[in-house]
Short mmCIF file of C-alpha atoms in Angstrom, two decimals:
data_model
loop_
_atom_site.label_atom_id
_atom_site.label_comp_id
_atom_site.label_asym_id
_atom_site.label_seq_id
_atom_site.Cartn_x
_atom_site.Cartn_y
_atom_site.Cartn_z
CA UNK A 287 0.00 0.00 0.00
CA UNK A 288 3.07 2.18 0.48
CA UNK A 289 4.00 2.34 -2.78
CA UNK A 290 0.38 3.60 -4.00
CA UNK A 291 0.49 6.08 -1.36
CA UNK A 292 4.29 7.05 -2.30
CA UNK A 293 3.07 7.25 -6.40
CA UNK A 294 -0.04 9.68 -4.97
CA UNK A 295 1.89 11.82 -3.36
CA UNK A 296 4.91 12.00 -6.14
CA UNK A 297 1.61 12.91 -8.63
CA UNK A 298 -0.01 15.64 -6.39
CA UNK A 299 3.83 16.95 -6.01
CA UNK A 300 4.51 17.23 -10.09
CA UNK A 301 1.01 19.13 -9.73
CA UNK A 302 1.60 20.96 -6.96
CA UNK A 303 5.06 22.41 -8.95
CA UNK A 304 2.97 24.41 -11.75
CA UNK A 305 1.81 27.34 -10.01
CA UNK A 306 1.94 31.29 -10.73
CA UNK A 307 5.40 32.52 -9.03
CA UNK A 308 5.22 35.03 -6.70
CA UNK A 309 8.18 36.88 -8.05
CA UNK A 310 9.15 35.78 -11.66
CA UNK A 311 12.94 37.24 -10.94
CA UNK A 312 13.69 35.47 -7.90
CA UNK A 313 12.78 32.02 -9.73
CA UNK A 314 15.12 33.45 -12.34
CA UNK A 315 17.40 33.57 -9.81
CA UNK A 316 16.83 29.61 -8.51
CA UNK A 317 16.29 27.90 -11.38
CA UNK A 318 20.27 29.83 -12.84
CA UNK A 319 21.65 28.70 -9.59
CA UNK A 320 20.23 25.24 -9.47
CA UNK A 321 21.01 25.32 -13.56
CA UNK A 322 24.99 25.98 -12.16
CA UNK A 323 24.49 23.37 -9.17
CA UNK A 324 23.34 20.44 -11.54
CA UNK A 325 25.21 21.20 -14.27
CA UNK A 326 28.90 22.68 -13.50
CA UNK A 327 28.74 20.92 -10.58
CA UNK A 328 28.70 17.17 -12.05
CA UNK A 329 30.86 18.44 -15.33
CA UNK A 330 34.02 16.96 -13.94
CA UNK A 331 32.44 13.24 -13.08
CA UNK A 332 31.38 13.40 -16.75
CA UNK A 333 34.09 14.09 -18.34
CA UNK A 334 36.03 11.97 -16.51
CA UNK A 335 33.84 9.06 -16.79
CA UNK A 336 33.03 9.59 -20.45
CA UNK A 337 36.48 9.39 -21.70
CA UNK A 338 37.47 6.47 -19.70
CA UNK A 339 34.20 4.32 -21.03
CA UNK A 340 35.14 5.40 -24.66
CA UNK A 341 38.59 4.49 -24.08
CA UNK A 342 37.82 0.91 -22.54
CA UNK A 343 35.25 0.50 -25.63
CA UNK A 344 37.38 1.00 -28.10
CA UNK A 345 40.32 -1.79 -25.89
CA UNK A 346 37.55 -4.11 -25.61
CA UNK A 347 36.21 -3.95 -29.52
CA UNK A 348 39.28 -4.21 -30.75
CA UNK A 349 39.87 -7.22 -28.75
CA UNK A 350 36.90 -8.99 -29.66
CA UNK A 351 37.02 -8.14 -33.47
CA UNK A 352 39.79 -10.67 -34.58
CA UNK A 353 38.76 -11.29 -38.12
CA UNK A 354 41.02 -9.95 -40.89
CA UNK A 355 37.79 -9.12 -42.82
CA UNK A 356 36.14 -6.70 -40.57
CA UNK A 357 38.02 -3.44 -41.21
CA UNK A 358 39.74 -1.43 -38.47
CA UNK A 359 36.84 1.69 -38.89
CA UNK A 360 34.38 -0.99 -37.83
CA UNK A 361 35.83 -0.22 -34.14
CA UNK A 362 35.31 3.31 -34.57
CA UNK A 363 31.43 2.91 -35.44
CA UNK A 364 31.09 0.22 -32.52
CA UNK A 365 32.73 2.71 -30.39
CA UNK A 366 30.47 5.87 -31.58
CA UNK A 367 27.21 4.04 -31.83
CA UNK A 368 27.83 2.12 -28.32
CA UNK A 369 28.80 5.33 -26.71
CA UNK A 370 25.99 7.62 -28.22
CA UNK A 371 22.86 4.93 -27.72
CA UNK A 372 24.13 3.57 -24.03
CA UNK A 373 27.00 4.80 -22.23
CA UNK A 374 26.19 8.40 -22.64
CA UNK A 375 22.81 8.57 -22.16
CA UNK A 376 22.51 5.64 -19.31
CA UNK A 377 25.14 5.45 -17.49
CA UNK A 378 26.42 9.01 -17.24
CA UNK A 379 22.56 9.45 -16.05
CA UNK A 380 23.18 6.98 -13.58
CA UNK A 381 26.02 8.67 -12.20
CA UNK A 382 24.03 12.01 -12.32
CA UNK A 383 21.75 10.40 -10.43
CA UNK A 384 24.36 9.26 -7.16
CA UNK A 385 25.95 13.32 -7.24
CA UNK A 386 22.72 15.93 -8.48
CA UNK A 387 19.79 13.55 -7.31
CA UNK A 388 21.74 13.28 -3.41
CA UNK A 389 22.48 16.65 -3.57
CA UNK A 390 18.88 17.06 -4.46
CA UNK A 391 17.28 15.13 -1.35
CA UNK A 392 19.59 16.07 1.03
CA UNK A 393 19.06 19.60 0.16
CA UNK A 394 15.26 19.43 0.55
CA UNK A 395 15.06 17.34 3.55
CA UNK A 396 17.76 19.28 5.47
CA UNK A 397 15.15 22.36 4.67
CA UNK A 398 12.66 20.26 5.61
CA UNK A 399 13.95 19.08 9.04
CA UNK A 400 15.07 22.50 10.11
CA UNK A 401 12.18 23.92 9.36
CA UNK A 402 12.70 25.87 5.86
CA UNK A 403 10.07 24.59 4.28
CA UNK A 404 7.51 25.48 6.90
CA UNK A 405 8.97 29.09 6.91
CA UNK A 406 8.86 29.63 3.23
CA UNK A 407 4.94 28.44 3.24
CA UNK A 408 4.26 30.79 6.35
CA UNK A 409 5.65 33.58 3.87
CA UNK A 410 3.19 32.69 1.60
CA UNK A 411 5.59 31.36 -0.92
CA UNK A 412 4.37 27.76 -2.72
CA UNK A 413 7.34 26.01 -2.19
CA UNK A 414 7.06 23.28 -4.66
CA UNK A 415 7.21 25.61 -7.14
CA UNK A 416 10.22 27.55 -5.76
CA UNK A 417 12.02 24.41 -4.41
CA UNK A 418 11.13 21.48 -6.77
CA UNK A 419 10.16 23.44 -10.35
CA UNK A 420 13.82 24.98 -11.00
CA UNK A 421 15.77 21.98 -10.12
CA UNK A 422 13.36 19.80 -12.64
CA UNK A 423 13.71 22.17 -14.91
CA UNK A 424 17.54 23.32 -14.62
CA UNK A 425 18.05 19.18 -14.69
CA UNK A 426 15.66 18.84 -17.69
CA UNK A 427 18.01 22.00 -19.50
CA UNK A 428 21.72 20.92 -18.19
CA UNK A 429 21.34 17.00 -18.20
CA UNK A 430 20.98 16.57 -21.96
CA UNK A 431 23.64 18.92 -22.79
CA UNK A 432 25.93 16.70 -19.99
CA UNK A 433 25.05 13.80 -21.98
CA UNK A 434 25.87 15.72 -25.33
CA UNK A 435 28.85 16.57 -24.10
CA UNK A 436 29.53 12.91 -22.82
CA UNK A 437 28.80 11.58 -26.18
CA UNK A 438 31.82 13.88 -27.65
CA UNK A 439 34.00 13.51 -24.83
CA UNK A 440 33.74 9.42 -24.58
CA UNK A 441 34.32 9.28 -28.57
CA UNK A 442 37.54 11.61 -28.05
CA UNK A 443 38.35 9.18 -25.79
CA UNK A 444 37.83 6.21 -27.59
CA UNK A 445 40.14 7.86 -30.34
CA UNK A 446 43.26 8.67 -27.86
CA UNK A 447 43.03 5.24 -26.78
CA UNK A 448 42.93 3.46 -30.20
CA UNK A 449 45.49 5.99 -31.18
CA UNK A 450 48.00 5.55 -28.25
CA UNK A 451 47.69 1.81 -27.92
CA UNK A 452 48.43 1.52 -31.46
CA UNK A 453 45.16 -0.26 -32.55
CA UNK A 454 43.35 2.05 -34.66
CA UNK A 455 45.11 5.14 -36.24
CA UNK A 456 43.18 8.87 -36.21
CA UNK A 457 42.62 8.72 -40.12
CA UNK A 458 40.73 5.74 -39.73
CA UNK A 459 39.20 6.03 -36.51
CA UNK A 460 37.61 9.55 -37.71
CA UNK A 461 36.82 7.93 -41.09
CA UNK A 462 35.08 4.99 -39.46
CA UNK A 463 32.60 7.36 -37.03
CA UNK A 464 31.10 8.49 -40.54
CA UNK A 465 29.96 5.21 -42.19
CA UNK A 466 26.95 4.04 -41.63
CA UNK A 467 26.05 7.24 -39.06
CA UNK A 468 22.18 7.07 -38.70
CA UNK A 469 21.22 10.90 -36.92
CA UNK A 470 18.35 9.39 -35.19
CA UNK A 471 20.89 7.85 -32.60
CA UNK A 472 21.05 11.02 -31.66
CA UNK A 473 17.46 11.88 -30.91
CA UNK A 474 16.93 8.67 -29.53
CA UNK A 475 19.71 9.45 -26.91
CA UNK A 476 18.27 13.00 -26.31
CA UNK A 477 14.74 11.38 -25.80
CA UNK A 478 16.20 9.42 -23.24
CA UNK A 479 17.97 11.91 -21.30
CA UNK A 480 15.46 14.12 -20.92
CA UNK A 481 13.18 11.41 -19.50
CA UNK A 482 16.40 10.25 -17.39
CA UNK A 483 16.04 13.97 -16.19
CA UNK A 484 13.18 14.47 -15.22
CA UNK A 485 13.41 11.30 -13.15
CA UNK A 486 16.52 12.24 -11.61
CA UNK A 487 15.29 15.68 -10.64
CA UNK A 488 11.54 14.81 -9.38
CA UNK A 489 12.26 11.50 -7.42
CA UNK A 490 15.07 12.91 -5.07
CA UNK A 491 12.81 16.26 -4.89
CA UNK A 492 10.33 13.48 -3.88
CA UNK A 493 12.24 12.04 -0.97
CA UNK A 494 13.46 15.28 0.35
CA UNK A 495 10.58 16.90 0.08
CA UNK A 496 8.80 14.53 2.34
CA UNK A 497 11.43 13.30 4.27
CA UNK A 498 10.50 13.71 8.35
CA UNK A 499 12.56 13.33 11.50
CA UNK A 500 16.04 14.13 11.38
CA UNK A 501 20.04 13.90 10.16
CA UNK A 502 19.54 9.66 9.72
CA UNK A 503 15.90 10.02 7.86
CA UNK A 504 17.76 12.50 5.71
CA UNK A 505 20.80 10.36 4.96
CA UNK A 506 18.18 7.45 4.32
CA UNK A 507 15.91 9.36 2.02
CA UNK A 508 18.58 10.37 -0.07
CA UNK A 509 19.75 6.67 -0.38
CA UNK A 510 16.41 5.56 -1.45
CA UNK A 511 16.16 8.73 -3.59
CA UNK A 512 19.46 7.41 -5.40
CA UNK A 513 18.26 3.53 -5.41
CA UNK A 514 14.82 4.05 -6.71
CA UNK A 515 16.25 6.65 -9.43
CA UNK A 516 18.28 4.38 -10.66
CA UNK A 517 15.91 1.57 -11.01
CA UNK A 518 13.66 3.83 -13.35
CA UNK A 519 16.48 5.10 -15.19
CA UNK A 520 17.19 1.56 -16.25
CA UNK A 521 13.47 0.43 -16.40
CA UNK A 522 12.84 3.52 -18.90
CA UNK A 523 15.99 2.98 -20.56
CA UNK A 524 14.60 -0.55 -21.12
CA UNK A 525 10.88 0.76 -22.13
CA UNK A 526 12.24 3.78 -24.20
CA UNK A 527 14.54 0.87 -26.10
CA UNK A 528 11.67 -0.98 -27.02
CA UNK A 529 9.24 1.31 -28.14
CA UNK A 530 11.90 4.00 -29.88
CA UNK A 531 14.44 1.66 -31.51
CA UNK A 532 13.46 -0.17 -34.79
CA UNK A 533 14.57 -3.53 -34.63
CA UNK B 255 -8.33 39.60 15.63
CA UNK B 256 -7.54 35.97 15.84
CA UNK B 257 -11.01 33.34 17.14
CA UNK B 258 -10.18 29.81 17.62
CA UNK B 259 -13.03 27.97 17.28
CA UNK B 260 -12.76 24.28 19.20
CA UNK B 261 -10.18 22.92 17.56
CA UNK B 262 -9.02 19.28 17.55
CA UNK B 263 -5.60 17.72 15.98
CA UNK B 264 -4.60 14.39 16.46
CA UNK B 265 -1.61 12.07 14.69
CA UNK B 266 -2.21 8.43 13.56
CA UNK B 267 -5.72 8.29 15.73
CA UNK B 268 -3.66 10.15 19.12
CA UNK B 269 -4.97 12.97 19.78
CA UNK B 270 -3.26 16.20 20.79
CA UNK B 271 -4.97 18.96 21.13
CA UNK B 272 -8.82 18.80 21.59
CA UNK B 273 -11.51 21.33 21.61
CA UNK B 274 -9.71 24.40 22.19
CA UNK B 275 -11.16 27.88 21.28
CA UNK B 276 -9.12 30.99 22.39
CA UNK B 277 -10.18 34.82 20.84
CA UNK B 278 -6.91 36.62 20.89
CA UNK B 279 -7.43 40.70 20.44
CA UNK B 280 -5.22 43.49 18.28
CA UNK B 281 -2.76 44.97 20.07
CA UNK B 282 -2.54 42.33 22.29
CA UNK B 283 0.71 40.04 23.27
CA UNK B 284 -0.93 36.28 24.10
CA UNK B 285 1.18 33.87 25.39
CA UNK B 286 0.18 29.83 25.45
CA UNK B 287 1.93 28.19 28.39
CA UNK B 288 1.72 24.10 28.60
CA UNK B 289 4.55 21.16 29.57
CA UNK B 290 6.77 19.91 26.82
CA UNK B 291 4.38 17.82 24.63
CA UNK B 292 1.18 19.46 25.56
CA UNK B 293 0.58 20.51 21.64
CA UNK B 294 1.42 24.49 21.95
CA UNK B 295 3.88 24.01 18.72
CA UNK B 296 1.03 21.92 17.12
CA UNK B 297 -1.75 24.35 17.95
CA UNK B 298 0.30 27.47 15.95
CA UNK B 299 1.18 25.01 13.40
CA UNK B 300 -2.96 25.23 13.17
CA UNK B 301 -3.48 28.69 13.26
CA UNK B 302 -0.95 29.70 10.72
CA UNK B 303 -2.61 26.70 8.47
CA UNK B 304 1.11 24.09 8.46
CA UNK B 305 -1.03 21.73 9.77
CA UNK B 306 -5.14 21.31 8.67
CA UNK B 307 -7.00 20.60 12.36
CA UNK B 308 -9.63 16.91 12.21
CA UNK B 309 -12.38 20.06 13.68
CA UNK B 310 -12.85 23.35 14.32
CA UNK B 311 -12.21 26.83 12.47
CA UNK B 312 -9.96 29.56 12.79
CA UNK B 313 -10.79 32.93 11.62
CA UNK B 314 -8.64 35.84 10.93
CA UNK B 315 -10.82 39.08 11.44
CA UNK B 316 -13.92 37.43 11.09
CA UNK B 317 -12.71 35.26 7.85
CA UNK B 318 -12.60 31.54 8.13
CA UNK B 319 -8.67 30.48 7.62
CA UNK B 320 -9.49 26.77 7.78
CA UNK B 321 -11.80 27.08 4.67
CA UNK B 322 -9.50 29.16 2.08
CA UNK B 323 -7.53 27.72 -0.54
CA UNK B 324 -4.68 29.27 -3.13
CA UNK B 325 -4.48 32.75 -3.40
CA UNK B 326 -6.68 33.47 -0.01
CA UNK B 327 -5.17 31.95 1.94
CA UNK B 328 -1.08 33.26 0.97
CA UNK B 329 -2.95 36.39 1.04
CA UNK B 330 -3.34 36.08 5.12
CA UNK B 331 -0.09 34.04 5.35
CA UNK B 332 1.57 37.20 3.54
CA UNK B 333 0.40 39.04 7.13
CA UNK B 334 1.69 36.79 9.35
CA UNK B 335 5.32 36.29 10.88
CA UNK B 336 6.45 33.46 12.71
CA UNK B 337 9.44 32.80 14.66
CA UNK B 338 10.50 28.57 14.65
CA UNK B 339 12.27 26.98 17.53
CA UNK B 340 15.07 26.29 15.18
CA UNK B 341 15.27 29.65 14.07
CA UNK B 342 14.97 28.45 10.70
CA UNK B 343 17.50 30.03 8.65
CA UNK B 344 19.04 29.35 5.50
CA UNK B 345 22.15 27.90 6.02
CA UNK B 346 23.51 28.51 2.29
CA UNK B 347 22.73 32.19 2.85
CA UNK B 348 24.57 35.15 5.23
CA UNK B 349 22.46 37.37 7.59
CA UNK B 350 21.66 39.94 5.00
CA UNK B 351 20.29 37.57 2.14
CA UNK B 352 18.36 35.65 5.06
CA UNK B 353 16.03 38.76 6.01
CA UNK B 354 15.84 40.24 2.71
CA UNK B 355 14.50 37.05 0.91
CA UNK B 356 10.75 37.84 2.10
CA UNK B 357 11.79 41.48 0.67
CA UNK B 358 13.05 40.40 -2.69
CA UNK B 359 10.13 37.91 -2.96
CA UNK B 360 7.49 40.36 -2.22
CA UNK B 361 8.24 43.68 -3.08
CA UNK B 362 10.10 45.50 -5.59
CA UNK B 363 12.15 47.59 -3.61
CA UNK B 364 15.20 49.16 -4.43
CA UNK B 365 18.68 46.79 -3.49
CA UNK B 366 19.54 50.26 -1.16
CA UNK B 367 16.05 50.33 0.13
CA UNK B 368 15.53 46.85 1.19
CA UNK B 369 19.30 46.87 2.72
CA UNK B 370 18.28 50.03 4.71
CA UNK B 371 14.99 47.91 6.22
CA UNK B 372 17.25 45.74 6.67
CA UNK B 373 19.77 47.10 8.93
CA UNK B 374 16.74 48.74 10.67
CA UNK B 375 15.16 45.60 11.78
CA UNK B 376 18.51 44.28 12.70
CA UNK B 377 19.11 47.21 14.76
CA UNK B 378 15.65 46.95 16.44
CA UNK B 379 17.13 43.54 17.59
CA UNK B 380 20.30 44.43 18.96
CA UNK B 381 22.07 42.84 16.15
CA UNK B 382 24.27 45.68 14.17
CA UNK B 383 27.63 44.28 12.05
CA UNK B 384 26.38 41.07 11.35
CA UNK B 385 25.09 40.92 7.93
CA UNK B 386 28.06 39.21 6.12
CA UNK B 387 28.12 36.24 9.36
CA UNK B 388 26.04 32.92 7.99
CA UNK B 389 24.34 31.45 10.64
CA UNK B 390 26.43 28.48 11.19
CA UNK B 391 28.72 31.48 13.03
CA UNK B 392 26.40 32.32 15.39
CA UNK B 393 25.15 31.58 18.77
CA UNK B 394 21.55 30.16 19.50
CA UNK B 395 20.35 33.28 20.83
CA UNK B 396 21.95 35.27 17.91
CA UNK B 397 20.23 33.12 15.68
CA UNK B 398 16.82 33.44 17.04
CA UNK B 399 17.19 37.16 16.57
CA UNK B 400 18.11 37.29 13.24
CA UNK B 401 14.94 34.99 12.58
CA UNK B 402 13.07 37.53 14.40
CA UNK B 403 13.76 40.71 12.14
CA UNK B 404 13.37 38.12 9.01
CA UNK B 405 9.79 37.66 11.04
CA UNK B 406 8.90 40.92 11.27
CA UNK B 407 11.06 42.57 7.88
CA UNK B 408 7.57 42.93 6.06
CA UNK B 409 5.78 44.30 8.87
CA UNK B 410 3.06 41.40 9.49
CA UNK B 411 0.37 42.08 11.27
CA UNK B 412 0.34 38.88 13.13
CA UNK B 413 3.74 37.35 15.14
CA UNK B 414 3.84 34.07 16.06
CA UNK B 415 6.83 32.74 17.92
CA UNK B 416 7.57 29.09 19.09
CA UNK B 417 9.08 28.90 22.56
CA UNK B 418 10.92 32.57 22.30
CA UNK B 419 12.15 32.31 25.39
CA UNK B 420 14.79 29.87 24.35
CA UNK B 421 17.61 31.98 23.48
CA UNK B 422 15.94 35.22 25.68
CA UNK B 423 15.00 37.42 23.11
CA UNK B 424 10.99 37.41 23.78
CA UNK B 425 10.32 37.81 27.47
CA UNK B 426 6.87 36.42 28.51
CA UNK B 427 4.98 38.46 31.27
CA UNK B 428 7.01 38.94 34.87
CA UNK B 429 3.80 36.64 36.41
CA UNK B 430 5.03 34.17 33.89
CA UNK B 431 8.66 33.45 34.36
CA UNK B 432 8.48 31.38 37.26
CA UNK B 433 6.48 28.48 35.64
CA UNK B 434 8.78 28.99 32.30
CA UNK B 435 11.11 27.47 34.40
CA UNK B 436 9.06 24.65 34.59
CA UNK B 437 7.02 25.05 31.09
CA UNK B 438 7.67 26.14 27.60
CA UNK B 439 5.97 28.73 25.84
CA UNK B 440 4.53 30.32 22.50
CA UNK B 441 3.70 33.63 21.89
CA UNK B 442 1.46 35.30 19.74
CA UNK B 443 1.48 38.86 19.09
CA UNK B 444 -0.98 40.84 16.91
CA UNK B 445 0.82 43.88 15.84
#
């Protein structure tokens, strides 16, 4: 029965966010700072993580293609295609969803416990709107463009390991990324992200939002805010596979 | 002028505050005195609508407060102040930003202007030179000040403040302090 209750509650929350600010500059204000928080603030993890993963896919295809008949560029379109419809999208949303979607709960039920909340409703402010709107929406601008910028990054990486390690050289491997490039890889992986984004912004908002007692409930919400984000990331990513992708 | 009108909350089927109806005048400082868990916190939470009571009204000069929704209702929340037991501050934000948010969010003063109010209501509570501290720098008491002039920044018309005298910066009436000792205490002032 908890679960029906929790999916109420999540519902009446997404409504409760639409509502007429009280001051359209000091949302402004919120939804550029959160847009900073979500986005500069997990740029680093990305990058890092998106070059590695396009470096080890390149190793690993290159290991597993042993035939003399497939040609070397065939690495370089595993590498971009893998990278673009998967890695990018999923799994640098995953990670998004461990560093912005804690930040996110811990945030809100922090303001919650101490209080915040309750003093930003007594000022007649509807806080769902000011607290939970601009981080859905700063995570529903920044998110895709992290996963844009993934995409690039683990492809560049892909190329300076296939490059350095001698398996692939830069004529090729830039040659290879594109034959056989089909643009709706792209939109498919931008479909995904901004569902991914919307999950990893609402659920943790969920969780802090309506987290009570004190520091431990906190820490606890925003584990379940991270577990249970992650779990629809990959159930969507599974749904969003097999409705989107012609096969 | 603030009418309670028998009002009953409970929690999970316990009750914890039942039937209780109070008319509290303009002008007027009203103080509700009761042990630690008698449901003083839980009976503001009522009034200033943070928590919806199982009975009962509450009217705000003559208009029923229990009954509003949207707009109405901010509209009387807009009026009223409140001081929490945990001052309720935001940490991310220094002195200054923490009583000019209801400013910023509600009017469209001037940066000078609302820094002037500013350093007036800090003034009024003994708190000059502090506007750059965040409140993980200060002490309880300083704390519960500074939530005090974010309370009453906009000039409500109603004050509510849970246990004030935590901290000393509200004294309740001298025929009071002796059972403060034993009892906490909320105050509600109608300015």
């Amino acid at each position: 029965m908890t679960i029906f209750s929790d999916i109420g509650r999540y519902l009446l929350m997404i409504k409760g966010m639409f509502a007429r600010p009280e001051n359209g500059k000091m949302y402004w204000k919120e939804l550029i700072h959160q847009c900073t928080e979500i986005g500069f603030g997990s740029l680093g993890i990305v990058a890092i993580i998106s070059v590695f993963i396009g470096a080890v896919s390149t190793i690993q295809t290159a290991y597993q293609l042993v035939s003399p008949l497939i040609p070397p560029s065939t690495i370089a379109q595993i590498v971009r295609d893998t990278v673009v419809l998967e890695f990018a999208p999923t799994l640098v949303c995953i990670v998004l969803a461990g560093v912005a979607g804690s930040r996110i709960a811990s945030e809100l039920g922090n303001m919650r416990v101490s209080e915040q909340i309750d003093a930003l409703e007594i000022m007649g402010i509807k806080t769902k709107t000011y607290l939970v709107l601009p981080k859905v929406i700063a995570a529903l601008i920044m998110i895709p463009l992290l996963v844009v910028i993934a995409m690039a990054l683990g492809i560049w990486g892909g190329r300076l390991a296939g490059v350095a390690s001698g398996i692939i050289d830069g004529y090729t491997y830039d040659r290879g990324l594109k034959e056989f490039f089909d643009p709706y890889t792209i939109k498919f992986a931008l479909t995904k992200s901004y569902v991914f984004a919307f999950i990893i912004s609402s659920v943790p908002a969920f969780y802090g939002y309506f987290v009570k007692g004190g520091a431990l409930e906190i820490g606890r919400a925003s584990t379940k805010a991270v577990v249970v984000s992650c779990i629809l990331i990959l159930l969507f990513d599974y749904i969003l596979s097999a409705l989107l992708l012609p096969t | 002028m603030i009418e309670v009108k028998n009002i009953q909350k409970s929690f999970d089927g316990k009750i914890i505050i039942q039937d209780v109806s109070a008319v509290m005048k303009a002008g007027q400082c009203n103080l509700i005195i009761g042990a630690s868990g008698s449901g003083k916190t839980v009976l503001m939470k009522c009034m200033v609508g943070l928590f919806d009571p199982d009975h009962g009204s509450i009217l705000y000069g003559g208009h029923d407060f229990t009954a509003m929704e949207g707009r109405d209702k901010t509209e009387i929340r807009k009026e009223i102040g409140m001081l929490f037991q945990g001052s309720a501050l935001f940490d991310s934000q220094n002195v200054e930003q923490n009583i000019m948010f209801p400013l910023s969010m509600f009017t469209d003063w001037t940066y000078k202007k609302k820094l002037d109010r500013v350093n007036e209501v800090l003034n009024r509570v003994n708190l000059p030179d502090v506007n750059r501290k965040f409140p993980a720098e200060l002490s309880g008491g300083m704390k519960k000040r500074v939530a005090l002039a974010q309370a009453i920044v906009l000039n409500p018309k109603y004050l509510f403040a849970t246990n004030p005298i935590q901290g000393s910066i509200l004294k309740p009436p001298s025929s009071s302090t002796n059972s403060s000792k034993r009892s906490r205490s909320n105050i509600i002032s109608l300015l």
